[in-house]
Amino acid sequence: MTENTDALPGGDEDGRRPEGEAGKGVVCAFGRSMKTLRLRAGLDREEFGRRIGYSASTVASYEQGRRIPLPRTIDRADEAVGADGLLSNWKEEMERAQYPGFFQGMAQLEKECVELLMYDTLIVNGLLQTLEYMRALLGMRRPPLAPETIEQRVAARQARQGIFDRRPAPLLSFVMDESVLRRPYGGQGVLRGQLEQILLFGQEPNVEIQVMPLSCVESAGVDGPFTVVTREDGKKFVYAEAQGTSALETDPKQAALSAARYGIIRSQALTPRESSEFIERVLGSL
C-alpha cells in the first residue's frame, strides 16, 4: 500500500500531549503565540487561566508546548485575549498533533467519512473500545509507553468516538473475529464491560456489528485487518496498520478491490442479529 497525503483534506487535566516531533513543533508554536497574545493583552497566567477556566500551571503547560488544549479551550483563549480568530485558526492542526504520525491521515478521514467498513482480527476496533480496554491495551505495549502518553492516546481515542454523535450519521460496519471477543485483555471484568459496550453500539441504526466465528471454514479476511473509508466526495481509501506503522492506499482500483473483499467477509460472517445473540452468549459465559 502507498500513502499520498496530498489526497487528504487537510479541569486542569484538560488537554492532550503531542505525538511525534512534527506534532511537538506545532504545539510549541501555538504555545508561543498564546503567550505573546496573553502578554499583549496585559494578562498574567493566573488571570488568563481564570478567564479560560484553568490554573496558572495549566496555562504554563499550554504555552510551553507540553499539553494540547481542547478545541473549546482554544476558543475561550482566543476570546480572552481578543485574538479575533488567530488562536482559533490553530484548532485543526492542534487536533492532528494529538495522534501518532502514522494515524493522522486516517483520523482526518474518519471525520469526513460517509461510510467506514472495518475488519478486525486481533483487538476490538478503537471506535468501540471502553476506557478500561484502551488502557489495558496501551499498557501492554513494548517498549512501554509513558503514563502521560497512554492517557493522551486514551483521550484521542475517546475523541474519535464522537463519530457516533455526528449528524448526518455515517454508515459504520464492523466485522470482528470471534477470538477478539474472547481475549480477556485487562481481565474478565474489562472484557465484560467491553462486550456490553459493543452490544450498546450495535443498537444504533447506522451501526452494524458482525462476528466471524471460529467455526467458519472460509474467510476472505485471511490477510488481516483493514478499514475501507468512503469520503463525502465518493473517493475510497484503504487503511491498515501493524507494529506501529501504517499504510493508506489511495489507488482507486485497490480501494475498490478491498471494498469488494469486505463485502465477501461480511457475507461469510454471522448476520448482525446472529452476532448480537452470539456476543450475548459469550457475555453470559464470563
PDB file of C-alpha atoms in Angstrom:
ATOM      1  CA  MET A   1       0.000   0.000   0.000  1.00  0.00           C
ATOM      2  CA  THR A   2       1.074   3.598  -0.566  1.00  0.00           C
ATOM      3  CA  GLU A   3       0.310   6.815   1.234  1.00  0.00           C
ATOM      4  CA  ASN A   4      -0.452  10.008  -0.650  1.00  0.00           C
ATOM      5  CA  THR A   5      -1.046  12.781   1.841  1.00  0.00           C
ATOM      6  CA  ASP A   6      -1.826  15.232  -0.970  1.00  0.00           C
ATOM      7  CA  ALA A   7      -5.085  13.320  -1.438  1.00  0.00           C
ATOM      8  CA  LEU A   8      -6.143  14.006   2.136  1.00  0.00           C
ATOM      9  CA  PRO A   9      -8.001  17.035   3.497  1.00  0.00           C
ATOM     10  CA  GLY A  10      -6.181  18.962   5.270  1.00  0.00           C
ATOM     11  CA  GLY A  11     -10.477  20.689  34.506  1.00  0.00           C
ATOM     12  CA  ASP A  12      -6.746  21.271  34.975  1.00  0.00           C
ATOM     13  CA  GLU A  13      -6.310  17.904  33.270  1.00  0.00           C
ATOM     14  CA  ASP A  14      -7.996  19.259  30.147  1.00  0.00           C
ATOM     15  CA  GLY A  15      -5.657  18.748  27.198  1.00  0.00           C
ATOM     16  CA  ARG A  16      -3.622  16.168  25.366  1.00  0.00           C
ATOM     17  CA  ARG A  17       0.078  15.681  24.777  1.00  0.00           C
ATOM     18  CA  PRO A  18       1.579  15.979  21.281  1.00  0.00           C
ATOM     19  CA  GLU A  19       2.673  12.873  19.372  1.00  0.00           C
ATOM     20  CA  GLY A  20       5.957  12.906  17.452  1.00  0.00           C
ATOM     21  CA  GLU A  21       8.441  15.666  16.637  1.00  0.00           C
ATOM     22  CA  ALA A  22       6.229  17.308  13.997  1.00  0.00           C
ATOM     23  CA  GLY A  23       3.326  17.427  16.448  1.00  0.00           C
ATOM     24  CA  LYS A  24       5.532  18.912  19.163  1.00  0.00           C
ATOM     25  CA  GLY A  25       6.693  21.639  16.772  1.00  0.00           C
ATOM     26  CA  VAL A  26       3.114  22.675  16.007  1.00  0.00           C
ATOM     27  CA  VAL A  27       2.131  22.649  19.676  1.00  0.00           C
ATOM     28  CA  CYS A  28       5.167  24.692  20.719  1.00  0.00           C
ATOM     29  CA  ALA A  29       4.433  27.267  18.002  1.00  0.00           C
ATOM     30  CA  PHE A  30       0.856  27.536  19.214  1.00  0.00           C
ATOM     31  CA  GLY A  31       2.058  27.924  22.809  1.00  0.00           C
ATOM     32  CA  ARG A  32       4.380  30.780  21.848  1.00  0.00           C
ATOM     33  CA  SER A  33       1.527  32.520  20.020  1.00  0.00           C
ATOM     34  CA  MET A  34      -0.757  32.114  23.027  1.00  0.00           C
ATOM     35  CA  LYS A  35       1.872  33.579  25.356  1.00  0.00           C
ATOM     36  CA  THR A  36       2.567  36.531  23.045  1.00  0.00           C
ATOM     37  CA  LEU A  37      -1.124  37.379  22.773  1.00  0.00           C
ATOM     38  CA  ARG A  38      -1.651  36.953  26.527  1.00  0.00           C
ATOM     39  CA  LEU A  39       1.196  39.358  27.321  1.00  0.00           C
ATOM     40  CA  ARG A  40      -0.055  41.802  24.705  1.00  0.00           C
ATOM     41  CA  ALA A  41      -3.453  41.741  26.440  1.00  0.00           C
ATOM     42  CA  GLY A  42      -1.738  42.560  29.765  1.00  0.00           C
ATOM     43  CA  LEU A  43      -2.780  39.314  31.479  1.00  0.00           C
ATOM     44  CA  ASP A  44      -0.681  37.240  33.830  1.00  0.00           C
ATOM     45  CA  ARG A  45      -1.089  33.464  33.778  1.00  0.00           C
ATOM     46  CA  GLU A  46      -3.326  33.375  36.821  1.00  0.00           C
ATOM     47  CA  GLU A  47      -5.834  35.900  35.449  1.00  0.00           C
ATOM     48  CA  PHE A  48      -5.732  34.371  31.983  1.00  0.00           C
ATOM     49  CA  GLY A  49      -6.278  30.930  33.497  1.00  0.00           C
ATOM     50  CA  ARG A  50      -9.243  32.214  35.471  1.00  0.00           C
ATOM     51  CA  ARG A  51     -10.836  33.523  32.277  1.00  0.00           C
ATOM     52  CA  ILE A  52     -10.489  30.222  30.433  1.00  0.00           C
ATOM     53  CA  GLY A  53     -11.235  28.050  33.475  1.00  0.00           C
ATOM     54  CA  TYR A  54      -7.811  26.613  34.344  1.00  0.00           C
ATOM     55  CA  SER A  55      -4.914  27.171  36.734  1.00  0.00           C
ATOM     56  CA  ALA A  56      -1.752  29.148  36.009  1.00  0.00           C
ATOM     57  CA  SER A  57       0.218  25.893  35.906  1.00  0.00           C
ATOM     58  CA  THR A  58      -2.055  24.535  33.184  1.00  0.00           C
ATOM     59  CA  VAL A  59      -1.644  27.754  31.200  1.00  0.00           C
ATOM     60  CA  ALA A  60       2.124  27.293  31.525  1.00  0.00           C
ATOM     61  CA  SER A  61       1.874  23.744  30.164  1.00  0.00           C
ATOM     62  CA  TYR A  62      -0.027  25.054  27.132  1.00  0.00           C
ATOM     63  CA  GLU A  63       2.432  27.878  26.487  1.00  0.00           C
ATOM     64  CA  GLN A  64       5.429  25.568  26.830  1.00  0.00           C
ATOM     65  CA  GLY A  65       4.008  23.017  24.391  1.00  0.00           C
ATOM     66  CA  ARG A  66       3.695  20.266  26.984  1.00  0.00           C
ATOM     67  CA  ARG A  67      -0.071  19.866  26.622  1.00  0.00           C
ATOM     68  CA  ILE A  68      -2.656  20.441  23.892  1.00  0.00           C
ATOM     69  CA  PRO A  69      -5.774  22.392  24.872  1.00  0.00           C
ATOM     70  CA  LEU A  70      -9.095  21.069  23.645  1.00  0.00           C
ATOM     71  CA  PRO A  71     -10.858  22.994  20.841  1.00  0.00           C
ATOM     72  CA  ARG A  72     -13.297  24.660  23.242  1.00  0.00           C
ATOM     73  CA  THR A  73     -10.383  25.841  25.399  1.00  0.00           C
ATOM     74  CA  ILE A  74      -8.638  27.341  22.361  1.00  0.00           C
ATOM     75  CA  ASP A  75     -11.816  29.274  21.563  1.00  0.00           C
ATOM     76  CA  ARG A  76     -12.016  30.557  25.138  1.00  0.00           C
ATOM     77  CA  ALA A  77      -8.367  31.612  24.996  1.00  0.00           C
ATOM     78  CA  ASP A  78      -8.942  33.400  21.690  1.00  0.00           C
ATOM     79  CA  GLU A  79     -11.828  35.341  23.217  1.00  0.00           C
ATOM     80  CA  ALA A  80      -9.956  36.087  26.463  1.00  0.00           C
ATOM     81  CA  VAL A  81      -7.059  37.818  24.669  1.00  0.00           C
ATOM     82  CA  GLY A  82      -9.153  39.370  21.890  1.00  0.00           C
ATOM     83  CA  ALA A  83      -7.267  37.444  19.198  1.00  0.00           C
ATOM     84  CA  ASP A  84     -10.078  37.679  16.608  1.00  0.00           C
ATOM     85  CA  GLY A  85      -9.556  34.090  15.493  1.00  0.00           C
ATOM     86  CA  LEU A  86      -5.749  33.999  15.450  1.00  0.00           C
ATOM     87  CA  LEU A  87      -5.731  31.237  18.073  1.00  0.00           C
ATOM     88  CA  SER A  88      -8.919  29.508  16.925  1.00  0.00           C
ATOM     89  CA  ASN A  89      -7.370  29.050  13.488  1.00  0.00           C
ATOM     90  CA  TRP A  90      -4.914  26.586  15.079  1.00  0.00           C
ATOM     91  CA  LYS A  91      -7.591  24.108  16.154  1.00  0.00           C
ATOM     92  CA  GLU A  92      -7.337  21.715  13.207  1.00  0.00           C
ATOM     93  CA  GLU A  93      -3.545  21.476  13.374  1.00  0.00           C
ATOM     94  CA  MET A  94      -3.633  21.059  17.137  1.00  0.00           C
ATOM     95  CA  GLU A  95      -6.165  18.258  16.835  1.00  0.00           C
ATOM     96  CA  ARG A  96      -3.941  16.397  14.360  1.00  0.00           C
ATOM     97  CA  ALA A  97      -0.955  16.790  16.673  1.00  0.00           C
ATOM     98  CA  GLN A  98      -2.557  14.570  19.347  1.00  0.00           C
ATOM     99  CA  TYR A  99      -2.341  11.463  17.138  1.00  0.00           C
ATOM    100  CA  PRO A 100       0.706   9.341  16.267  1.00  0.00           C
ATOM    101  CA  GLY A 101       2.088  10.429  12.908  1.00  0.00           C
ATOM    102  CA  PHE A 102       1.094   7.153  11.260  1.00  0.00           C
ATOM    103  CA  PHE A 103      -2.581   7.696  12.161  1.00  0.00           C
ATOM    104  CA  GLN A 104      -3.068  11.395  11.426  1.00  0.00           C
ATOM    105  CA  GLY A 105      -4.295  10.901   7.852  1.00  0.00           C
ATOM    106  CA  MET A 106      -6.795   8.279   8.940  1.00  0.00           C
ATOM    107  CA  ALA A 107      -8.034  10.431  11.828  1.00  0.00           C
ATOM    108  CA  GLN A 108      -8.865  13.191   9.366  1.00  0.00           C
ATOM    109  CA  LEU A 109     -10.671  10.779   7.043  1.00  0.00           C
ATOM    110  CA  GLU A 110     -12.794   9.470   9.925  1.00  0.00           C
ATOM    111  CA  LYS A 111     -14.067  12.992  10.489  1.00  0.00           C
ATOM    112  CA  GLU A 112     -15.149  13.326   6.840  1.00  0.00           C
ATOM    113  CA  CYS A 113     -16.365   9.841   6.001  1.00  0.00           C
ATOM    114  CA  VAL A 114     -19.845   8.836   4.951  1.00  0.00           C
ATOM    115  CA  GLU A 115     -19.030   5.145   5.416  1.00  0.00           C
ATOM    116  CA  LEU A 116     -16.486   3.066   7.328  1.00  0.00           C
ATOM    117  CA  LEU A 117     -16.035  -0.670   6.754  1.00  0.00           C
ATOM    118  CA  MET A 118     -13.828  -2.220   9.459  1.00  0.00           C
ATOM    119  CA  TYR A 119     -12.475  -5.766   9.771  1.00  0.00           C
ATOM    120  CA  ASP A 120     -10.589  -6.658  12.966  1.00  0.00           C
ATOM    121  CA  THR A 121      -8.774  -9.840  13.899  1.00  0.00           C
ATOM    122  CA  LEU A 122      -6.693  -9.055  16.999  1.00  0.00           C
ATOM    123  CA  ILE A 123      -8.397  -6.426  19.153  1.00  0.00           C
ATOM    124  CA  VAL A 124     -11.721  -4.614  19.390  1.00  0.00           C
ATOM    125  CA  ASN A 125     -11.793  -1.680  16.981  1.00  0.00           C
ATOM    126  CA  GLY A 126     -10.736   1.599  18.601  1.00  0.00           C
ATOM    127  CA  LEU A 127     -14.095   3.204  17.847  1.00  0.00           C
ATOM    128  CA  LEU A 128     -15.811   0.588  20.035  1.00  0.00           C
ATOM    129  CA  GLN A 129     -13.346   0.394  22.919  1.00  0.00           C
ATOM    130  CA  THR A 130     -14.129   1.235  26.549  1.00  0.00           C
ATOM    131  CA  LEU A 131     -11.720   3.358  28.589  1.00  0.00           C
ATOM    132  CA  GLU A 132     -10.616   0.319  30.598  1.00  0.00           C
ATOM    133  CA  TYR A 133      -9.980  -1.737  27.474  1.00  0.00           C
ATOM    134  CA  MET A 134      -7.991   1.123  25.909  1.00  0.00           C
ATOM    135  CA  ARG A 135      -5.768   1.488  28.960  1.00  0.00           C
ATOM    136  CA  ALA A 136      -5.235  -2.285  29.177  1.00  0.00           C
ATOM    137  CA  LEU A 137      -4.100  -2.470  25.549  1.00  0.00           C
ATOM    138  CA  LEU A 138      -1.853   0.575  25.714  1.00  0.00           C
ATOM    139  CA  GLY A 139      -0.331  -0.669  28.967  1.00  0.00           C
ATOM    140  CA  MET A 140       0.810  -3.864  27.194  1.00  0.00           C
ATOM    141  CA  ARG A 141       2.926  -2.050  24.584  1.00  0.00           C
ATOM    142  CA  ARG A 142       6.606  -2.949  24.427  1.00  0.00           C
ATOM    143  CA  PRO A 143       8.674  -0.909  24.828  1.00  0.00           C
ATOM    144  CA  PRO A 144       6.334   0.516  27.480  1.00  0.00           C
ATOM    145  CA  LEU A 145       4.573   3.805  26.846  1.00  0.00           C
ATOM    146  CA  ALA A 146       4.945   6.612  29.381  1.00  0.00           C
ATOM    147  CA  PRO A 147       1.834   7.046  31.591  1.00  0.00           C
ATOM    148  CA  GLU A 148       1.162  10.503  30.136  1.00  0.00           C
ATOM    149  CA  THR A 149       1.375   9.092  26.595  1.00  0.00           C
ATOM    150  CA  ILE A 150      -1.147   6.396  27.487  1.00  0.00           C
ATOM    151  CA  GLU A 151      -3.573   8.988  28.839  1.00  0.00           C
ATOM    152  CA  GLN A 152      -3.078  11.202  25.779  1.00  0.00           C
ATOM    153  CA  ARG A 153      -3.857   8.313  23.449  1.00  0.00           C
ATOM    154  CA  VAL A 154      -6.884   7.365  25.524  1.00  0.00           C
ATOM    155  CA  ALA A 155      -8.169  10.947  25.240  1.00  0.00           C
ATOM    156  CA  ALA A 156      -7.541  10.966  21.489  1.00  0.00           C
ATOM    157  CA  ARG A 157      -9.337   7.646  21.035  1.00  0.00           C
ATOM    158  CA  GLN A 158     -12.279   8.933  23.075  1.00  0.00           C
ATOM    159  CA  ALA A 159     -12.449  11.993  20.839  1.00  0.00           C
ATOM    160  CA  ARG A 160     -12.696   9.740  17.792  1.00  0.00           C
ATOM    161  CA  GLN A 161     -15.825   8.137  19.237  1.00  0.00           C
ATOM    162  CA  GLY A 162     -17.606  11.409  18.605  1.00  0.00           C
ATOM    163  CA  ILE A 163     -18.286   9.887  15.176  1.00  0.00           C
ATOM    164  CA  PHE A 164     -21.307   8.152  16.755  1.00  0.00           C
ATOM    165  CA  ASP A 165     -22.861  11.552  17.514  1.00  0.00           C
ATOM    166  CA  ARG A 166     -22.325  13.059  14.068  1.00  0.00           C
ATOM    167  CA  ARG A 167     -25.307  14.215  12.035  1.00  0.00           C
ATOM    168  CA  PRO A 168     -25.878  13.146   9.379  1.00  0.00           C
ATOM    169  CA  ALA A 169     -24.647   9.852  10.766  1.00  0.00           C
ATOM    170  CA  PRO A 170     -22.080   7.906   8.720  1.00  0.00           C
ATOM    171  CA  LEU A 171     -22.684   4.238   7.962  1.00  0.00           C
ATOM    172  CA  LEU A 172     -20.448   2.106  10.212  1.00  0.00           C
ATOM    173  CA  SER A 173     -19.879  -1.595   9.643  1.00  0.00           C
ATOM    174  CA  PHE A 174     -17.703  -3.711  11.938  1.00  0.00           C
ATOM    175  CA  VAL A 175     -16.761  -7.347  11.373  1.00  0.00           C
ATOM    176  CA  MET A 176     -14.581  -8.949  14.042  1.00  0.00           C
ATOM    177  CA  ASP A 177     -13.190 -12.416  14.524  1.00  0.00           C
ATOM    178  CA  GLU A 178     -14.689 -14.411  17.367  1.00  0.00           C
ATOM    179  CA  SER A 179     -11.258 -14.574  19.024  1.00  0.00           C
ATOM    180  CA  VAL A 180     -11.394 -10.788  19.523  1.00  0.00           C
ATOM    181  CA  LEU A 181     -14.430 -11.274  21.760  1.00  0.00           C
ATOM    182  CA  ARG A 182     -12.768 -13.942  23.883  1.00  0.00           C
ATOM    183  CA  ARG A 183      -9.350 -12.427  24.657  1.00  0.00           C
ATOM    184  CA  PRO A 184      -9.635 -11.121  28.263  1.00  0.00           C
ATOM    185  CA  TYR A 185      -7.267  -8.172  27.880  1.00  0.00           C
ATOM    186  CA  GLY A 186      -7.224  -6.396  31.239  1.00  0.00           C
ATOM    187  CA  GLY A 187      -9.141  -9.202  32.916  1.00  0.00           C
ATOM    188  CA  GLN A 188     -12.640 -10.660  32.833  1.00  0.00           C
ATOM    189  CA  GLY A 189     -14.234  -7.505  34.216  1.00  0.00           C
ATOM    190  CA  VAL A 190     -12.720  -5.359  31.467  1.00  0.00           C
ATOM    191  CA  LEU A 191     -13.835  -7.839  28.817  1.00  0.00           C
ATOM    192  CA  ARG A 192     -17.345  -7.944  30.260  1.00  0.00           C
ATOM    193  CA  GLY A 193     -17.643  -4.158  30.083  1.00  0.00           C
ATOM    194  CA  GLN A 194     -16.254  -4.170  26.560  1.00  0.00           C
ATOM    195  CA  LEU A 195     -18.776  -6.729  25.303  1.00  0.00           C
ATOM    196  CA  GLU A 196     -21.606  -4.758  26.882  1.00  0.00           C
ATOM    197  CA  GLN A 197     -20.437  -1.628  25.080  1.00  0.00           C
ATOM    198  CA  ILE A 198     -20.259  -3.455  21.743  1.00  0.00           C
ATOM    199  CA  LEU A 199     -23.875  -4.537  22.199  1.00  0.00           C
ATOM    200  CA  LEU A 200     -24.909  -0.963  23.003  1.00  0.00           C
ATOM    201  CA  PHE A 201     -23.201   0.479  19.930  1.00  0.00           C
ATOM    202  CA  GLY A 202     -24.776  -2.265  17.837  1.00  0.00           C
ATOM    203  CA  GLN A 203     -28.226  -0.895  18.670  1.00  0.00           C
ATOM    204  CA  GLU A 204     -27.533   2.341  16.771  1.00  0.00           C
ATOM    205  CA  PRO A 205     -29.455   2.425  13.462  1.00  0.00           C
ATOM    206  CA  ASN A 206     -26.354   3.385  11.449  1.00  0.00           C
ATOM    207  CA  VAL A 207     -24.134   0.683  13.013  1.00  0.00           C
ATOM    208  CA  GLU A 208     -23.837  -2.971  12.003  1.00  0.00           C
ATOM    209  CA  ILE A 209     -21.677  -5.341  14.033  1.00  0.00           C
ATOM    210  CA  GLN A 210     -20.938  -8.850  12.808  1.00  0.00           C
ATOM    211  CA  VAL A 211     -18.870 -11.745  14.127  1.00  0.00           C
ATOM    212  CA  MET A 212     -16.718 -14.070  12.037  1.00  0.00           C
ATOM    213  CA  PRO A 213     -16.999 -17.332  14.021  1.00  0.00           C
ATOM    214  CA  LEU A 214     -14.029 -19.613  14.528  1.00  0.00           C
ATOM    215  CA  SER A 215     -16.113 -22.423  13.052  1.00  0.00           C
ATOM    216  CA  CYS A 216     -16.161 -20.662   9.667  1.00  0.00           C
ATOM    217  CA  VAL A 217     -14.123 -22.800   7.248  1.00  0.00           C
ATOM    218  CA  GLU A 218     -13.654 -19.988   4.711  1.00  0.00           C
ATOM    219  CA  SER A 219     -12.738 -16.339   5.221  1.00  0.00           C
ATOM    220  CA  ALA A 220     -11.729 -13.686   2.704  1.00  0.00           C
ATOM    221  CA  GLY A 221     -10.043 -11.872   5.575  1.00  0.00           C
ATOM    222  CA  VAL A 222      -7.011 -14.140   5.892  1.00  0.00           C
ATOM    223  CA  ASP A 223      -4.663 -11.247   5.021  1.00  0.00           C
ATOM    224  CA  GLY A 224      -5.550  -9.444   8.239  1.00  0.00           C
ATOM    225  CA  PRO A 225      -7.408  -6.358   9.495  1.00  0.00           C
ATOM    226  CA  PHE A 226      -8.166  -3.320   7.346  1.00  0.00           C
ATOM    227  CA  THR A 227     -10.565  -0.410   7.019  1.00  0.00           C
ATOM    228  CA  VAL A 228     -12.244   0.962   3.905  1.00  0.00           C
ATOM    229  CA  VAL A 229     -13.180   4.637   4.118  1.00  0.00           C
ATOM    230  CA  THR A 230     -15.589   6.408   1.773  1.00  0.00           C
ATOM    231  CA  ARG A 231     -15.262  10.171   1.829  1.00  0.00           C
ATOM    232  CA  GLU A 232     -18.073  12.639   1.128  1.00  0.00           C
ATOM    233  CA  ASP A 233     -16.861  13.101  -2.451  1.00  0.00           C
ATOM    234  CA  GLY A 234     -17.162   9.345  -3.050  1.00  0.00           C
ATOM    235  CA  LYS A 235     -13.413   8.662  -3.042  1.00  0.00           C
ATOM    236  CA  LYS A 236     -12.410   5.476  -1.227  1.00  0.00           C
ATOM    237  CA  PHE A 237      -9.290   4.795   0.828  1.00  0.00           C
ATOM    238  CA  VAL A 238      -7.947   1.646   2.472  1.00  0.00           C
ATOM    239  CA  TYR A 239      -6.133   1.834   5.799  1.00  0.00           C
ATOM    240  CA  ALA A 240      -4.143  -0.882   7.561  1.00  0.00           C
ATOM    241  CA  GLU A 241      -1.652  -0.807  10.404  1.00  0.00           C
ATOM    242  CA  ALA A 242       0.672  -3.186  12.209  1.00  0.00           C
ATOM    243  CA  GLN A 243       3.604  -2.879  14.600  1.00  0.00           C
ATOM    244  CA  GLY A 244       3.399   0.888  14.910  1.00  0.00           C
ATOM    245  CA  THR A 245       3.344   1.549  11.166  1.00  0.00           C
ATOM    246  CA  SER A 246       0.508   2.090   8.727  1.00  0.00           C
ATOM    247  CA  ALA A 247      -0.392   2.306   5.065  1.00  0.00           C
ATOM    248  CA  LEU A 248      -3.092   4.389   3.450  1.00  0.00           C
ATOM    249  CA  GLU A 249      -3.980   3.179  -0.033  1.00  0.00           C
ATOM    250  CA  THR A 250      -5.320   5.835  -2.391  1.00  0.00           C
ATOM    251  CA  ASP A 251      -5.333   3.901  -5.670  1.00  0.00           C
ATOM    252  CA  PRO A 252      -8.998   3.615  -6.820  1.00  0.00           C
ATOM    253  CA  LYS A 253      -8.547   0.067  -8.133  1.00  0.00           C
ATOM    254  CA  GLN A 254      -7.068  -1.243  -4.876  1.00  0.00           C
ATOM    255  CA  ALA A 255      -9.709   0.578  -2.841  1.00  0.00           C
ATOM    256  CA  ALA A 256     -12.479  -0.971  -4.957  1.00  0.00           C
ATOM    257  CA  LEU A 257     -10.964  -4.443  -4.565  1.00  0.00           C
ATOM    258  CA  SER A 258     -10.722  -4.002  -0.789  1.00  0.00           C
ATOM    259  CA  ALA A 259     -14.350  -2.886  -0.611  1.00  0.00           C
ATOM    260  CA  ALA A 260     -15.353  -5.962  -2.612  1.00  0.00           C
ATOM    261  CA  ARG A 261     -13.267  -8.170  -0.302  1.00  0.00           C
ATOM    262  CA  TYR A 262     -15.008  -6.644   2.696  1.00  0.00           C
ATOM    263  CA  GLY A 263     -18.364  -7.471   1.124  1.00  0.00           C
ATOM    264  CA  ILE A 264     -17.337 -11.121   0.890  1.00  0.00           C
ATOM    265  CA  ILE A 265     -16.137 -11.090   4.512  1.00  0.00           C
ATOM    266  CA  ARG A 266     -19.443  -9.622   5.617  1.00  0.00           C
ATOM    267  CA  SER A 267     -21.371 -12.309   3.728  1.00  0.00           C
ATOM    268  CA  GLN A 268     -19.306 -15.055   5.401  1.00  0.00           C
ATOM    269  CA  ALA A 269     -19.833 -13.679   8.915  1.00  0.00           C
ATOM    270  CA  LEU A 270     -22.888 -14.065  11.125  1.00  0.00           C
ATOM    271  CA  THR A 271     -25.696 -11.589  10.450  1.00  0.00           C
ATOM    272  CA  PRO A 272     -25.974  -8.583  12.819  1.00  0.00           C
ATOM    273  CA  ARG A 273     -28.847 -10.247  14.692  1.00  0.00           C
ATOM    274  CA  GLU A 274     -26.994 -13.566  14.952  1.00  0.00           C
ATOM    275  CA  SER A 275     -23.865 -11.694  16.025  1.00  0.00           C
ATOM    276  CA  SER A 276     -25.694  -9.848  18.790  1.00  0.00           C
ATOM    277  CA  GLU A 277     -27.041 -13.137  20.117  1.00  0.00           C
ATOM    278  CA  PHE A 278     -23.570 -14.654  19.849  1.00  0.00           C
ATOM    279  CA  ILE A 279     -21.984 -11.809  21.855  1.00  0.00           C
ATOM    280  CA  GLU A 280     -24.700 -12.137  24.489  1.00  0.00           C
ATOM    281  CA  ARG A 281     -23.835 -15.827  24.870  1.00  0.00           C
ATOM    282  CA  VAL A 282     -20.126 -15.022  25.234  1.00  0.00           C
ATOM    283  CA  LEU A 283     -21.013 -12.381  27.817  1.00  0.00           C
ATOM    284  CA  GLY A 284     -23.192 -14.831  29.699  1.00  0.00           C
ATOM    285  CA  SER A 285     -20.321 -17.313  29.910  1.00  0.00           C
ATOM    286  CA  LEU A 286     -17.982 -14.880  31.711  1.00  0.00           C
TER     287      LEU A 286
END
